[in-house]
XYZ file of C-alpha atoms in Angstrom:
686
model
C -99.010 -2.950 105.300
C -97.790 -5.009 102.403
C -95.544 -3.212 99.974
C -97.098 -2.531 96.594
C -96.488 -0.219 93.689
C -98.548 2.544 92.166
C -97.909 2.629 88.449
C -94.183 3.124 87.959
C -93.772 4.905 91.300
C -91.402 3.736 94.008
C -92.651 1.073 96.439
C -95.047 2.463 99.009
C -93.735 3.127 102.490
C -94.521 0.829 105.388
C -96.236 2.048 108.548
C -92.905 2.179 110.373
C -91.442 4.503 107.764
C -93.608 7.244 109.254
C -92.625 6.716 112.905
C -90.124 9.605 112.780
C -93.109 11.962 112.779
C -93.925 10.791 116.312
C -90.811 12.625 117.548
C -92.534 15.755 118.788
C -89.719 18.276 118.698
C -87.011 16.953 116.386
C -85.731 19.370 113.752
C -86.903 16.998 111.033
C -90.469 16.558 112.290
C -90.948 20.233 113.183
C -89.526 21.165 109.799
C -92.208 19.006 108.206
C -94.866 20.671 110.381
C -93.755 24.204 109.545
C -93.625 23.449 105.830
C -97.181 22.107 105.790
C -98.471 24.839 108.098
C -97.111 27.457 105.729
C -98.646 25.802 102.665
C -102.066 25.515 104.297
C -102.040 28.999 105.839
C -100.994 30.541 102.540
C -104.136 29.141 100.990
C -106.699 29.553 103.750
C -105.665 32.991 104.970
C -106.048 34.278 101.406
C -109.641 33.120 101.023
C -112.251 35.860 100.667
C -113.882 34.848 103.957
C -110.908 34.369 106.315
C -110.227 37.912 107.570
C -113.891 38.688 108.242
C -114.452 35.311 109.890
C -111.474 35.789 112.204
C -112.671 39.255 113.191
C -116.203 38.002 113.844
C -115.003 34.968 115.817
C -112.623 37.055 117.922
C -115.366 39.569 118.637
C -117.574 36.803 120.009
C -114.806 35.102 121.987
C -113.516 38.340 123.512
C -116.915 39.884 124.203
C -117.099 41.504 127.611
C -120.801 40.698 127.881
C -120.195 36.944 127.997
C -121.755 35.118 130.916
C -119.366 34.844 133.844
C -120.171 31.287 134.939
C -118.973 30.596 138.452
C -118.608 28.097 141.261
C -120.407 28.720 144.543
C -118.308 28.321 147.663
C -120.121 29.513 150.778
C -120.660 33.278 150.425
C -118.692 33.785 147.203
C -118.885 32.883 143.533
C -115.526 32.172 141.870
C -114.976 32.678 138.142
C -112.198 32.370 135.563
C -112.497 35.072 132.890
C -110.896 35.726 129.507
C -111.435 38.680 127.173
C -109.435 41.058 124.956
C -107.752 42.618 127.991
C -107.155 39.287 129.711
C -106.230 36.881 126.922
C -104.816 34.254 129.286
C -107.362 35.103 131.929
C -107.992 36.197 135.491
C -109.306 34.196 138.423
C -111.674 36.302 140.502
C -114.591 36.217 142.916
C -117.707 38.161 143.841
C -119.969 38.061 146.897
C -122.926 35.751 146.231
C -125.562 38.431 146.837
C -124.059 40.815 144.258
C -123.575 38.009 141.740
C -127.142 36.789 142.197
C -128.489 40.284 141.553
C -126.616 40.484 138.255
C -124.226 43.152 139.565
C -121.128 41.174 140.558
C -118.424 42.950 142.537
C -115.348 41.266 141.104
C -112.153 40.987 143.088
C -109.198 39.682 141.040
C -107.308 36.929 142.835
C -104.825 35.814 140.151
C -103.894 37.482 136.852
C -102.503 34.783 134.542
C -101.458 37.321 131.871
C -99.381 39.237 134.409
C -97.902 36.018 135.788
C -96.977 34.795 132.300
C -95.362 38.132 131.475
C -93.322 38.313 134.677
C -92.162 34.686 134.424
C -91.649 34.551 130.657
C -93.806 31.402 130.559
C -96.812 30.757 128.306
C -99.026 29.778 131.226
C -102.521 28.381 130.722
C -104.847 28.254 133.729
C -105.733 24.734 134.843
C -107.912 25.160 137.924
C -107.928 25.739 141.684
C -108.731 23.696 144.782
C -109.126 25.598 148.045
C -108.900 24.200 151.554
C -112.442 23.572 152.697
C -112.118 24.873 156.256
C -109.701 27.714 155.476
C -110.420 29.022 152.010
C -107.490 31.437 152.135
C -105.207 28.566 151.119
C -105.564 27.207 147.589
C -103.714 24.956 145.156
C -103.369 26.493 141.687
C -102.537 24.417 138.597
C -101.000 25.960 135.490
C -99.711 24.349 132.325
C -97.341 25.658 129.713
C -99.067 25.903 126.341
C -102.215 24.122 127.530
C -100.836 20.594 127.949
C -102.343 18.084 130.381
C -99.099 18.136 132.398
C -99.470 20.918 134.970
C -97.378 22.860 137.451
C -98.779 23.296 140.933
C -98.294 26.019 143.516
C -99.827 26.946 146.862
C -101.607 30.288 146.734
C -102.546 32.649 149.579
C -105.953 34.081 148.742
C -105.775 36.862 151.309
C -102.377 38.123 150.133
C -103.002 37.337 146.425
C -99.640 35.639 146.068
C -97.997 32.236 145.827
C -96.711 30.970 149.161
C -92.922 31.073 149.392
C -91.732 27.633 150.451
C -95.277 26.299 150.178
C -96.517 23.181 148.436
C -95.130 23.131 144.894
C -94.747 20.586 142.069
C -93.094 20.688 138.633
C -95.055 19.939 135.455
C -96.469 16.409 135.405
C -99.768 14.537 135.341
C -99.687 14.381 139.131
C -102.559 15.815 141.155
C -103.017 16.840 144.777
C -105.916 17.319 147.191
C -106.097 18.942 150.604
C -106.401 16.772 153.707
C -105.826 19.670 156.099
C -103.821 22.907 156.032
C -100.535 21.038 156.450
C -101.179 17.797 154.536
C -102.019 16.843 150.968
C -102.866 13.633 149.185
C -100.294 13.523 146.384
C -101.164 11.358 143.368
C -97.611 10.850 142.170
C -96.802 10.796 138.432
C -93.488 12.666 138.614
C -91.298 9.954 137.091
C -91.678 6.890 134.885
C -91.269 4.716 137.979
C -94.337 6.303 139.593
C -96.487 6.301 136.463
C -98.869 3.690 135.129
C -98.482 2.452 131.564
C -100.952 5.204 130.628
C -98.709 7.909 132.084
C -100.854 8.731 135.121
C -100.193 8.394 138.851
C -99.349 4.925 140.152
C -99.285 5.746 143.863
C -100.773 8.051 146.494
C -98.534 9.696 149.079
C -99.516 11.657 152.186
C -97.425 14.788 151.837
C -96.754 16.935 154.916
C -95.744 20.564 154.758
C -91.987 20.987 154.772
C -91.286 17.501 153.416
C -90.259 16.634 149.872
C -93.157 15.290 147.836
C -91.271 12.263 146.523
C -90.188 11.317 150.061
C -93.675 11.397 151.561
C -94.975 8.017 152.789
C -96.932 5.907 150.301
C -100.461 5.243 151.591
C -101.888 3.523 148.509
C -100.457 1.965 145.361
C -101.816 0.256 142.264
C -100.322 -1.781 139.426
C -98.432 -0.548 136.360
C -101.221 -1.901 134.160
C -103.824 0.305 135.898
C -105.001 3.388 134.040
C -104.496 5.599 137.088
C -104.432 5.619 140.872
C -106.013 8.465 142.812
C -106.624 9.653 146.333
C -109.045 12.405 147.361
C -111.202 13.620 150.237
C -115.015 13.538 150.113
C -117.261 15.395 152.532
C -120.711 14.693 153.898
C -121.786 18.146 155.056
C -124.916 16.988 156.874
C -123.013 14.389 158.859
C -120.059 16.775 159.342
C -117.737 13.978 158.267
C -115.024 13.609 155.688
C -113.374 10.507 154.286
C -110.194 9.745 152.379
C -110.932 7.675 149.275
C -108.569 5.831 146.947
C -109.284 4.333 143.556
C -107.498 1.949 141.237
C -108.590 2.654 137.692
C -108.443 -0.849 136.221
C -109.640 0.466 132.862
C -111.321 3.605 131.600
C -114.675 2.278 132.862
C -113.816 0.023 135.789
C -112.183 0.730 139.126
C -111.763 -0.534 142.644
C -112.878 1.916 145.308
C -111.155 2.009 148.688
C -111.538 4.179 151.789
C -109.140 4.966 154.614
C -110.469 3.055 157.616
C -108.559 3.621 160.833
C -105.379 4.411 158.920
C -105.577 1.467 156.513
C -107.099 1.190 153.008
C -110.370 -0.762 153.075
C -111.788 -2.062 149.802
C -115.475 -1.212 149.477
C -117.712 -4.157 148.456
C -118.844 -2.604 145.179
C -118.804 -3.888 141.589
C -115.901 -2.496 139.581
C -118.186 -0.890 136.985
C -119.966 1.565 139.292
C -119.237 5.292 139.452
C -119.290 7.189 142.748
C -121.538 10.278 142.694
C -121.036 11.577 146.240
C -122.014 11.435 149.907
C -125.250 12.899 151.249
C -126.890 12.540 154.667
C -124.991 9.335 155.393
C -125.800 7.830 151.992
C -123.212 6.751 149.430
C -124.568 7.516 145.941
C -123.439 5.781 142.762
C -124.520 4.769 139.263
C -124.034 1.375 137.611
C -122.837 0.691 134.074
C -124.228 -2.855 134.114
C -127.254 -4.560 135.666
C -126.868 -4.726 139.465
C -129.307 -7.206 140.951
C -132.726 -5.904 139.947
C -131.405 -2.430 139.116
C -130.979 -1.741 135.378
C -127.755 -0.255 134.034
C -127.622 3.526 134.276
C -129.579 3.786 137.548
C -128.892 6.077 140.498
C -128.478 3.957 143.644
C -127.838 4.706 147.322
C -126.499 2.676 150.224
C -125.894 3.729 153.855
C -122.177 4.450 154.013
C -121.919 3.070 157.553
C -123.183 -0.279 156.230
C -120.778 -0.168 153.304
C -117.901 0.306 155.759
C -119.030 -2.913 157.477
C -118.994 -4.787 154.171
C -122.783 -4.759 153.785
C -124.669 -3.637 150.661
C -128.356 -2.858 151.375
C -128.800 -1.009 148.085
C -131.771 1.301 147.544
C -132.958 2.506 144.154
C -133.136 6.276 143.768
C -133.998 6.478 140.048
C -133.924 4.395 136.857
C -134.079 6.132 133.455
C -136.227 4.608 130.716
C -134.872 3.510 127.323
C -134.960 7.076 125.936
C -133.270 8.662 128.942
C -129.872 8.796 130.606
C -128.378 10.297 133.747
C -126.077 13.077 132.629
C -124.737 14.709 135.810
C -125.422 14.487 139.540
C -125.004 17.430 141.933
C -125.485 17.660 145.694
C -126.566 20.589 147.875
C -127.182 20.758 151.620
C -130.596 19.095 151.584
C -131.036 17.635 148.112
C -129.569 15.582 145.282
C -130.146 16.742 141.694
C -130.029 14.604 138.564
C -129.604 16.253 135.181
C -131.469 13.860 132.924
C -131.314 13.592 129.150
C -134.752 12.732 127.764
C -134.560 12.162 123.993
C -131.387 14.288 124.097
C -133.169 17.191 125.806
C -132.485 18.147 129.414
C -134.664 17.796 132.467
C -133.631 18.172 136.134
C -135.066 16.086 138.971
C -134.613 16.882 142.662
C -134.377 13.982 145.121
C -134.945 14.292 148.867
C -134.081 11.528 151.326
C -137.128 10.597 153.380
C -137.167 10.178 157.136
C -136.900 6.391 156.864
C -133.401 6.912 155.364
C -134.169 4.311 152.692
C -136.566 5.967 150.234
C -136.461 9.158 148.198
C -139.035 11.705 147.034
C -138.535 13.186 143.581
C -139.707 16.429 141.983
C -139.017 18.003 138.584
C -137.453 21.457 138.658
C -139.553 24.123 136.869
C -137.175 24.642 133.946
C -137.369 24.825 130.150
C -136.960 21.312 128.708
C -136.488 21.843 124.964
C -132.712 22.360 125.013
C -129.772 21.849 127.366
C -129.751 22.552 131.091
C -126.446 22.774 132.933
C -126.164 22.357 136.683
C -123.435 24.990 136.754
C -122.779 24.879 140.488
C -124.263 23.769 143.800
C -123.045 24.305 147.336
C -123.322 21.590 149.957
C -123.398 24.127 152.814
C -126.554 25.789 151.401
C -129.241 25.008 148.818
C -128.009 27.681 146.424
C -127.765 26.635 142.801
C -126.585 28.121 139.521
C -128.371 26.740 136.466
C -127.698 27.425 132.794
C -129.995 26.959 129.808
C -129.345 27.122 126.061
C -130.271 25.563 122.764
C -128.838 25.908 119.277
C -130.570 29.245 118.623
C -131.271 30.530 122.151
C -128.412 32.421 123.817
C -127.261 30.993 127.119
C -129.129 32.087 130.252
C -127.918 31.865 133.840
C -130.323 31.454 136.747
C -129.984 31.392 140.508
C -132.306 28.934 142.193
C -133.128 28.027 145.761
C -133.148 24.241 145.789
C -135.672 24.181 148.612
C -138.327 26.667 147.491
C -137.449 26.195 143.792
C -137.646 29.968 143.414
C -135.853 30.864 140.156
C -134.183 34.187 139.385
C -132.672 35.193 136.029
C -129.178 36.563 136.602
C -128.292 37.292 132.996
C -128.733 36.159 129.407
C -126.165 36.275 126.645
C -126.974 38.821 123.923
C -127.632 37.234 120.520
C -124.412 36.641 118.576
C -126.128 36.034 115.245
C -129.460 36.601 113.546
C -131.880 33.730 114.186
C -134.911 35.128 112.393
C -136.128 32.549 109.930
C -134.039 29.719 111.418
C -135.463 26.525 112.892
C -134.403 23.426 114.850
C -135.689 19.930 114.118
C -134.877 16.500 115.498
C -134.827 13.766 112.877
C -133.961 10.060 112.901
C -131.856 8.051 110.475
C -131.896 4.254 110.232
C -128.513 2.591 110.689
C -127.374 -0.621 109.014
C -128.734 -2.803 111.841
C -132.083 -1.004 111.981
C -131.335 1.195 115.022
C -132.899 4.661 114.884
C -130.209 7.336 115.192
C -131.344 10.813 116.298
C -129.840 13.975 114.927
C -130.549 17.673 115.253
C -130.652 19.861 112.158
C -130.606 23.667 112.171
C -131.468 25.503 108.974
C -133.517 28.290 107.417
C -137.264 27.723 107.385
C -137.158 28.719 103.725
C -134.507 26.122 102.861
C -135.172 24.349 99.584
C -134.702 20.604 99.497
C -132.784 20.789 96.248
C -129.572 19.186 97.512
C -127.610 22.412 97.155
C -127.395 23.487 100.802
C -123.866 23.717 102.276
C -124.157 21.357 105.244
C -121.817 20.563 108.127
C -122.373 17.287 109.984
C -120.712 17.052 113.419
C -120.205 13.875 115.462
C -118.271 12.274 118.310
C -119.651 8.873 119.338
C -117.395 7.634 122.112
C -116.534 7.391 125.811
C -120.217 7.682 126.839
C -120.047 11.432 126.078
C -123.395 12.961 125.146
C -123.666 15.627 122.455
C -126.102 18.258 123.759
C -127.831 21.132 121.995
C -125.671 24.208 122.653
C -125.815 27.804 121.508
C -123.966 28.053 118.199
C -122.429 31.475 118.798
C -119.463 31.244 116.407
C -120.996 28.694 114.016
C -124.178 30.732 113.883
C -122.329 33.876 112.873
C -119.922 32.269 110.424
C -122.185 29.566 108.965
C -125.916 29.675 109.729
C -126.291 33.401 109.026
C -124.887 32.830 105.551
C -127.296 30.040 104.655
C -125.361 27.029 105.902
C -127.007 24.003 107.525
C -125.663 22.570 110.793
C -126.299 18.968 111.887
C -125.410 17.264 115.190
C -125.503 13.451 115.126
C -126.195 11.541 118.362
C -124.561 8.290 117.273
C -123.866 5.211 119.369
C -120.731 5.234 121.472
C -122.012 8.357 123.201
C -124.076 8.494 126.374
C -127.294 9.998 125.038
C -129.347 6.932 125.997
C -127.218 5.628 128.836
C -124.749 2.727 129.094
C -126.504 0.625 126.430
C -125.979 3.369 123.811
C -122.293 3.553 124.668
C -121.682 -0.172 124.929
C -123.368 -0.815 121.572
C -120.295 0.691 119.855
C -117.614 -0.464 122.284
C -114.533 -2.522 121.381
C -115.352 -5.008 118.601
C -118.631 -3.162 117.921
C -116.919 0.133 117.012
C -118.022 -0.043 113.413
C -121.589 0.691 114.521
C -120.611 4.268 115.399
C -119.191 4.760 111.910
C -122.263 3.149 110.336
C -124.551 5.430 112.357
C -122.701 8.526 111.163
C -122.853 7.405 107.539
C -126.571 6.688 107.986
C -127.173 10.288 109.057
C -125.171 11.560 106.069
C -127.185 9.377 103.696
C -130.437 10.492 105.315
C -129.532 14.139 104.689
C -128.856 13.321 101.048
C -132.017 11.212 100.638
C -134.167 14.004 102.088
C -132.744 16.524 99.633
C -131.035 18.603 102.305
C -127.672 18.302 100.586
C -125.505 16.242 98.233
C -121.947 14.939 98.662
C -120.700 18.031 96.805
C -122.097 20.254 99.558
C -121.672 17.965 102.599
C -118.797 18.406 105.045
C -118.045 16.662 108.336
C -116.220 17.655 111.508
C -115.070 15.969 114.711
C -112.251 16.065 117.224
C -110.274 13.588 119.359
C -112.402 10.411 119.274
C -114.460 12.414 116.790
C -111.255 12.772 114.778
C -111.122 8.979 114.567
C -114.738 9.119 113.395
C -113.670 11.558 110.672
C -110.802 9.308 109.576
C -112.997 6.224 109.412
C -115.765 8.149 107.644
C -113.703 9.519 104.782
C -111.725 6.297 104.262
C -114.865 4.111 104.309
C -117.220 6.478 102.475
C -115.168 8.992 100.484
C -118.066 9.293 98.055
C -120.306 10.924 100.692
C -118.267 14.009 101.578
C -116.517 16.970 99.987
C -114.860 18.390 103.122
C -113.488 16.855 106.329
C -112.267 18.812 109.381
C -110.287 16.236 111.358
C -109.335 17.754 114.730
C -106.719 16.391 117.192
C -107.489 12.893 115.886
C -106.624 9.297 116.661
C -105.802 7.681 113.316
C -103.188 4.949 113.788
C -105.227 2.507 115.852
C -102.487 -0.128 115.829
C -100.125 2.166 117.752
C -102.460 4.457 119.688
C -101.806 2.563 122.940
C -98.090 3.343 122.725
C -98.536 7.103 122.339
C -99.055 9.430 125.331
C -102.301 8.622 127.202
C -103.384 6.054 124.614
C -103.039 3.022 126.866
C -105.815 4.412 129.079
C -108.317 4.045 126.236
C -107.985 0.302 125.659
C -111.324 -0.300 127.410
C -112.901 1.814 124.659
C -111.035 0.550 121.585
C -109.334 -2.692 122.599
C -105.704 -3.746 122.883
C -103.887 -3.838 119.515
C -101.540 -6.479 120.964
C -104.488 -8.856 121.406
C -104.757 -10.770 118.083
C -108.568 -10.738 118.170
C -108.804 -6.987 118.743
C -105.961 -6.250 116.339
C -108.025 -7.791 113.558
C -110.966 -5.561 114.507
C -108.774 -2.449 114.644
C -107.044 -3.262 111.354
C -110.427 -3.328 109.651
C -111.147 0.350 110.366
C -107.896 2.066 111.445
C -107.755 5.074 109.076
C -103.961 5.138 108.769
C -103.851 1.504 107.648
C -106.944 1.745 105.421
C -105.913 4.709 103.315
C -105.649 3.438 99.744
C -103.497 4.821 96.922
C -106.197 3.718 94.469
C -109.189 5.578 95.957
C -110.316 9.147 95.410
C -110.746 11.068 98.671
C -112.168 14.459 99.581
C -109.637 17.077 100.629
C -109.103 16.675 104.386
C -108.126 19.477 106.778
C -106.106 18.111 109.716
C -105.928 20.343 112.812
C -103.751 19.415 115.781
C -101.317 20.784 118.369
C -97.667 20.082 119.150
C -98.477 20.587 122.840
C -101.294 18.024 122.894
C -100.142 15.505 125.492
C -103.366 13.499 125.394
C -103.770 12.553 121.718
C -100.355 12.509 120.062
C -100.065 14.850 117.044
C -98.167 12.019 115.361
C -101.554 10.558 114.389
C -102.407 13.558 112.215
C -98.823 14.008 111.009
C -98.501 10.424 109.790
C -101.910 10.377 108.122
C -101.184 13.614 106.276
C -97.746 12.370 105.229
C -99.247 9.157 103.859
C -101.859 11.152 101.958
C -99.027 13.226 100.550
C -97.185 10.076 99.458
C -100.367 8.836 97.770
C -100.859 12.280 96.174
C -104.206 12.787 97.906
C -105.452 16.313 98.694
C -105.150 17.613 102.250
C -104.457 20.675 104.373
C -102.572 20.591 107.652
C -102.349 23.021 110.563
C -100.506 22.221 113.784
C -100.532 24.861 116.487
C -97.219 24.799 118.327
C -99.161 25.376 121.568
C -102.691 24.742 122.719
C -102.845 21.256 124.227
C -105.758 18.955 123.387
C -107.959 21.959 122.538
C -105.409 22.945 119.838
C -105.617 26.575 121.017
C -104.032 28.119 124.107
C -105.777 31.511 124.144
C -108.621 33.442 122.539
C -106.531 34.766 119.646
C -105.533 31.222 118.720
C -109.122 29.988 119.066
C -110.354 32.711 116.715
C -107.658 31.884 114.177
C -108.466 28.199 114.297
C -112.204 28.880 113.882
C -111.594 31.155 110.900
C -109.315 28.609 109.237
C -111.839 25.793 109.638
C -114.926 27.743 108.580
C -113.110 29.371 105.639
C -112.101 25.920 104.438
C -115.677 24.644 104.787
C -117.123 27.689 103.039
C -114.703 27.266 100.143
C -115.249 23.530 99.747
C -119.027 23.429 100.210
C -120.040 26.556 98.319
C -121.194 28.814 101.146
C -122.046 32.287 99.903
C -119.808 34.968 101.406
């Protein structure tokens, strides 16, 4: 930025003068963090609402009657569980029959709290992959403090212990997948030399038991400019076949797909913008982000895999959503393929069955509620067993078991209400953006709400990476906000995936401003309709949604009185040089490209903060351990606001990764801090 003066003050600092805050653990930067944490905590923890909000949030988060969502694997359901007695969590399993009947017989496999205590490490559970044909051998990932970089160890399920001398990796963004009991595919990101510019794996090695991982033979390699390189094994249960796949992530949305063919990588003849969905009865299933022949973007398409291996592409259409729909998730069971469809941002599930001609498909809607969100929690490709979840903003989550063949549905359990919903209602409204596009949003409020502009209102948004914002049960927000008369709004702005690839691509790269315009349009619509006024309107978003917050309050400071800016991107001229930032250039553009730099300069919050404007007080929330979005974004923005004497609060959790909270206690504290701030700023009655 050009140096200027503010009255008789010293010249303003340049962007580079703040770079020292990008040093994660220096005494100087951590000293700055601790000073601002203390100042913010001293204020927020003394509010009249904080203690009660923390207690209420913790009670919900630690409740023992939460739904134990699980993954079906043959005759068992596996679940990771956290509560007051297991703050870091336990990994456990129950026989399917007991789980289905709502009386699970849990057998603890791994106690992360006990492991953390015995090792002196702040372990956070990252996930498990078990060997398909011998499920007693598993690969467990753990991170310290919740970062994306994870440790890996081989675990013996029968003995409930890590295997001495087994497969093991230090913390990194590497990943591994079983080939057989003595071989793994190792996606190597151990050192800078084996990492892409984005910090992910550059090569795939075939790692045999007893060998050193970094000495295993390389079987596939990409380029440094790739986002990531991966190898994995996919199974076709009906054909009793498995295949080794490799991918070169050319950008966040494009990749080359390869398969091991007689010991050599073979490049599949597919466009780079398709996304593999799985193998089923000899068919390779994928979706397309752009028009493919006569198939519109966002379709589900199949092709015989045997033909694909010959270089042929006799594509067959499975399903094409209309302009108000999008494919959300695809799951596969033994005999069927299921598509979770968003229809005007409400869920619907369709079952597809391959016909005898092996080229056409029969479809049938599943008999499920379609006014909220359906989750295909788990399927099993050795059976037709399914776990399905349902919720909406006011309806507690339900979990069902379903037979994918008979479509017989059985309620396993439903979450008890966490807040009083009597007198509350849900509505879907539409705002008109600057270019005339209709932008949907959900609003939850009391039926008796007066349209006098005095309602404390929180507007939440994301708008990026083709991520759809679904209706979800507002357990904590309902207790801390809706019960007390607050209004909650969820904006489905462009950049998300609510209406498929077109909705995402409308706000991509040089069109990013449309997402910000959409969000402002929703805010203005709320004000025009008398729901609220700027004095009572707050906004919240995290990660890409944190960028949305930064752009919103710098472009329209007159619209808001509170901003919760969580784990944000804010310096869009340097984001690609920080942690995983380079992997997002397909979303935002390359700041080193003069054309895109001009676009980014126009909205980058860090560069567009003005010493001459009046801004609402902003609450920045981030984590030192976040190794996805660098906390330097929030640090630098807050420091510049401090230089300009603009109001802000700042809280940086020393642990917690990209979620900014590593365990339930930290999550409750963060929730109480954020909602106390919003209540204070927007006039919520305690």
